[in-house]
Short mmCIF file of C-alpha atoms in Angstrom, two decimals:
data_model
loop_
_atom_site.label_atom_id
_atom_site.label_comp_id
_atom_site.label_asym_id
_atom_site.label_seq_id
_atom_site.Cartn_x
_atom_site.Cartn_y
_atom_site.Cartn_z
CA UNK A 1 0.00 0.00 0.00
CA UNK A 2 1.12 3.55 -0.64
CA UNK A 3 0.75 6.10 2.12
CA UNK A 4 1.64 9.76 2.61
CA UNK A 5 3.28 11.12 5.75
CA UNK A 6 2.98 14.81 6.49
CA UNK A 7 5.85 16.96 7.75
CA UNK A 8 5.00 16.52 11.44
CA UNK A 9 5.00 12.71 11.20
CA UNK A 10 8.24 12.73 9.22
CA UNK A 11 9.90 15.12 11.65
CA UNK A 12 8.94 12.92 14.59
CA UNK A 13 10.29 9.85 12.79
CA UNK A 14 13.52 11.43 11.64
CA UNK A 15 14.21 13.75 14.60
CA UNK A 16 12.14 12.45 17.52
CA UNK A 17 13.75 14.78 20.07
CA UNK A 18 12.92 17.87 18.04
CA UNK A 19 9.32 18.42 19.16
CA UNK A 20 6.55 17.18 21.39
CA UNK A 21 3.46 16.33 19.33
CA UNK A 22 0.17 17.81 20.48
CA UNK A 23 -3.27 16.35 19.88
CA UNK A 24 -5.11 18.98 17.82
CA UNK A 25 -8.37 18.06 19.56
CA UNK A 26 -7.10 18.65 23.10
CA UNK A 27 -3.82 20.55 22.84
CA UNK A 28 -2.25 17.98 25.16
CA UNK A 29 0.80 15.87 24.34
CA UNK A 30 -0.24 12.76 22.42
CA UNK A 31 -0.04 9.89 24.93
CA UNK A 32 2.59 7.25 24.12
CA UNK A 33 3.37 8.94 20.81
CA UNK A 34 6.73 7.21 20.42
CA UNK A 35 5.11 3.80 20.84
CA UNK A 36 2.37 4.76 18.36
CA UNK A 37 4.95 5.84 15.78
CA UNK A 38 6.97 2.69 16.39
CA UNK A 39 3.87 0.58 15.77
CA UNK A 40 3.14 2.55 12.57
CA UNK A 41 6.68 1.98 11.27
CA UNK A 42 6.47 -1.72 12.11
CA UNK A 43 3.13 -2.04 10.31
CA UNK A 44 4.36 -0.14 7.24
CA UNK A 45 7.47 -2.33 7.09
CA UNK A 46 5.44 -5.51 7.55
CA UNK A 47 3.09 -4.47 4.73
CA UNK A 48 6.05 -3.31 2.62
CA UNK A 49 4.31 0.00 2.14
CA UNK A 50 5.72 2.79 0.03
CA UNK A 51 5.82 6.18 1.70
CA UNK A 52 5.08 9.06 -0.66
CA UNK A 53 6.58 12.36 0.45
CA UNK A 54 4.96 15.21 -1.50
CA UNK A 55 7.40 18.03 -2.26
CA UNK A 56 5.28 20.59 -0.32
CA UNK A 57 5.61 18.27 2.70
CA UNK A 58 9.36 17.95 2.12
CA UNK A 59 9.70 21.75 2.01
CA UNK A 60 7.81 22.10 5.31
CA UNK A 61 9.91 19.33 6.84
CA UNK A 62 13.18 20.95 5.79
CA UNK A 63 12.02 24.31 7.12
CA UNK A 64 11.34 22.71 10.52
CA UNK A 65 14.59 20.72 10.42
CA UNK A 66 16.64 23.92 10.52
CA UNK A 67 20.35 23.20 10.56
CA UNK A 68 19.74 19.45 10.32
CA UNK A 69 18.50 19.76 6.72
CA UNK A 70 21.38 17.76 5.23
CA UNK A 71 21.02 14.98 7.79
CA UNK A 72 17.26 14.78 7.20
CA UNK A 73 17.75 14.60 3.43
CA UNK A 74 20.35 11.84 3.81
CA UNK A 75 17.98 9.81 5.99
CA UNK A 76 15.18 10.18 3.44
CA UNK A 77 17.42 9.24 0.53
CA UNK A 78 18.74 6.20 2.45
CA UNK A 79 15.31 4.60 2.76
CA UNK A 80 14.01 2.79 -0.30
CA UNK A 81 10.45 2.98 1.00
CA UNK A 82 10.49 6.80 0.78
CA UNK A 83 9.48 8.27 -2.58
CA UNK A 84 9.65 12.04 -2.94
CA UNK A 85 6.98 13.06 -5.46
CA UNK A 86 6.64 16.50 -7.05
CA UNK A 87 3.68 18.76 -7.61
CA UNK A 88 3.93 18.14 -11.34
CA UNK A 89 1.57 18.47 -14.31
CA UNK A 90 -0.59 15.49 -13.29
CA UNK A 91 -0.86 16.75 -9.72
CA UNK A 92 -1.68 20.29 -10.93
CA UNK A 93 -4.50 18.95 -13.11
CA UNK A 94 -5.76 16.85 -10.18
CA UNK A 95 -5.63 19.83 -7.79
CA UNK A 96 -7.59 21.98 -10.23
CA UNK A 97 -10.18 19.23 -10.74
CA UNK A 98 -10.51 18.81 -6.97
CA UNK A 99 -11.06 22.55 -6.57
CA UNK A 100 -13.69 22.68 -9.29
CA UNK A 101 -15.47 19.56 -8.03
CA UNK A 102 -15.52 20.92 -4.49
CA UNK A 103 -16.74 24.38 -5.50
CA UNK A 104 -13.45 25.82 -4.28
CA UNK A 105 -12.20 27.36 -7.50
CA UNK A 106 -11.73 30.78 -5.92
CA UNK A 107 -8.31 31.77 -4.64
CA UNK A 108 -7.44 29.62 -1.65
CA UNK A 109 -5.42 30.54 1.41
CA UNK A 110 -1.82 29.37 1.52
CA UNK A 111 -2.69 26.53 3.92
CA UNK A 112 -5.62 25.39 1.79
CA UNK A 113 -3.55 25.49 -1.39
CA UNK A 114 -0.73 23.51 0.24
CA UNK A 115 -3.28 20.95 1.48
CA UNK A 116 -4.74 20.67 -2.01
CA UNK A 117 -1.26 20.05 -3.44
CA UNK A 118 -0.52 17.34 -0.85
CA UNK A 119 -3.83 15.56 -1.46
CA UNK A 120 -3.47 15.86 -5.24
CA UNK A 121 0.04 14.35 -5.12
CA UNK A 122 -1.30 11.56 -2.89
CA UNK A 123 -4.12 10.81 -5.33
CA UNK A 124 -2.06 10.81 -8.54
CA UNK A 125 0.52 8.54 -6.90
CA UNK A 126 -2.06 6.01 -5.74
CA UNK A 127 -1.82 6.59 -1.98
CA UNK A 128 -4.71 5.16 0.03
CA UNK A 129 -3.96 6.87 3.33
CA UNK A 130 -2.48 10.10 4.64
CA UNK A 131 -0.99 10.30 8.12
CA UNK A 132 -1.54 13.90 9.19
CA UNK A 133 -2.84 16.07 12.01
CA UNK A 134 -3.24 19.04 9.65
CA UNK A 135 -6.93 20.03 9.66
CA UNK A 136 -6.90 21.24 6.03
CA UNK A 137 -5.18 18.09 4.74
CA UNK A 138 -7.52 15.92 6.81
CA UNK A 139 -10.73 17.53 5.62
CA UNK A 140 -9.67 17.69 1.98
CA UNK A 141 -8.24 14.18 1.97
CA UNK A 142 -11.41 12.68 3.43
CA UNK A 143 -13.59 14.68 1.02
CA UNK A 144 -11.64 13.17 -1.86
CA UNK A 145 -11.74 9.57 -0.73
CA UNK A 146 -8.52 9.13 1.24
CA UNK A 147 -8.24 7.64 4.70
CA UNK A 148 -6.65 10.28 6.96
CA UNK A 149 -5.20 9.19 10.30
CA UNK A 150 -3.85 11.47 13.03
CA UNK A 151 -1.10 10.61 15.50
CA UNK A 152 -3.48 10.21 18.47
CA UNK A 153 -5.59 7.76 16.44
CA UNK A 154 -2.66 5.43 15.76
CA UNK A 155 -2.92 2.16 17.66
CA UNK A 156 -0.59 1.32 20.47
CA UNK A 157 1.59 -1.77 20.07
CA UNK A 158 -0.16 -5.00 21.00
CA UNK A 159 0.74 -6.24 24.43
CA UNK A 160 2.12 -9.74 24.82
CA UNK A 161 -0.61 -12.34 25.03
CA UNK A 162 -0.96 -14.24 28.27
CA UNK A 163 -0.55 -17.97 27.64
CA UNK A 164 -2.94 -19.80 29.92
CA UNK A 165 -2.01 -23.20 28.55
CA UNK A 166 -4.34 -25.79 27.11
CA UNK A 167 -8.00 -25.70 28.12
CA UNK A 168 -9.04 -28.30 30.67
CA UNK A 169 -10.77 -31.07 28.92
#
């Protein structure tokens, strides 16, 4: 399966000590966020998922990375599962079609336009899911048929099962 990770998810994966993720619904730190991300990575690896990184997401990630830009780029390039995808002609056509279909053809705000680019890149590259806590990306992605999952909604790792032995017979 192909998935998209937004800049916040990527930053937490690549530089986990850089920020504390907040649940957009509560403003509180996402409980057990490291374990949730670890479970996500394990599931993506198990499913041999491809991770699409839209260029607008990459730009936001690099902006947040600050002086660690080179290190972040090296880590992305070192992982075969990561595929950086541009906002190209196909994505531009998709973004325009999404705007017209949604009655949003007027000039959009910067955040809405960035969200439209991310969702368009996800759609033209065959992604089924976007991992994001961005409200604009979430609303637009869902409206256009993508599954959008926030950090707080990620499952925790399964606990070890208690072996009670064979049933009495």
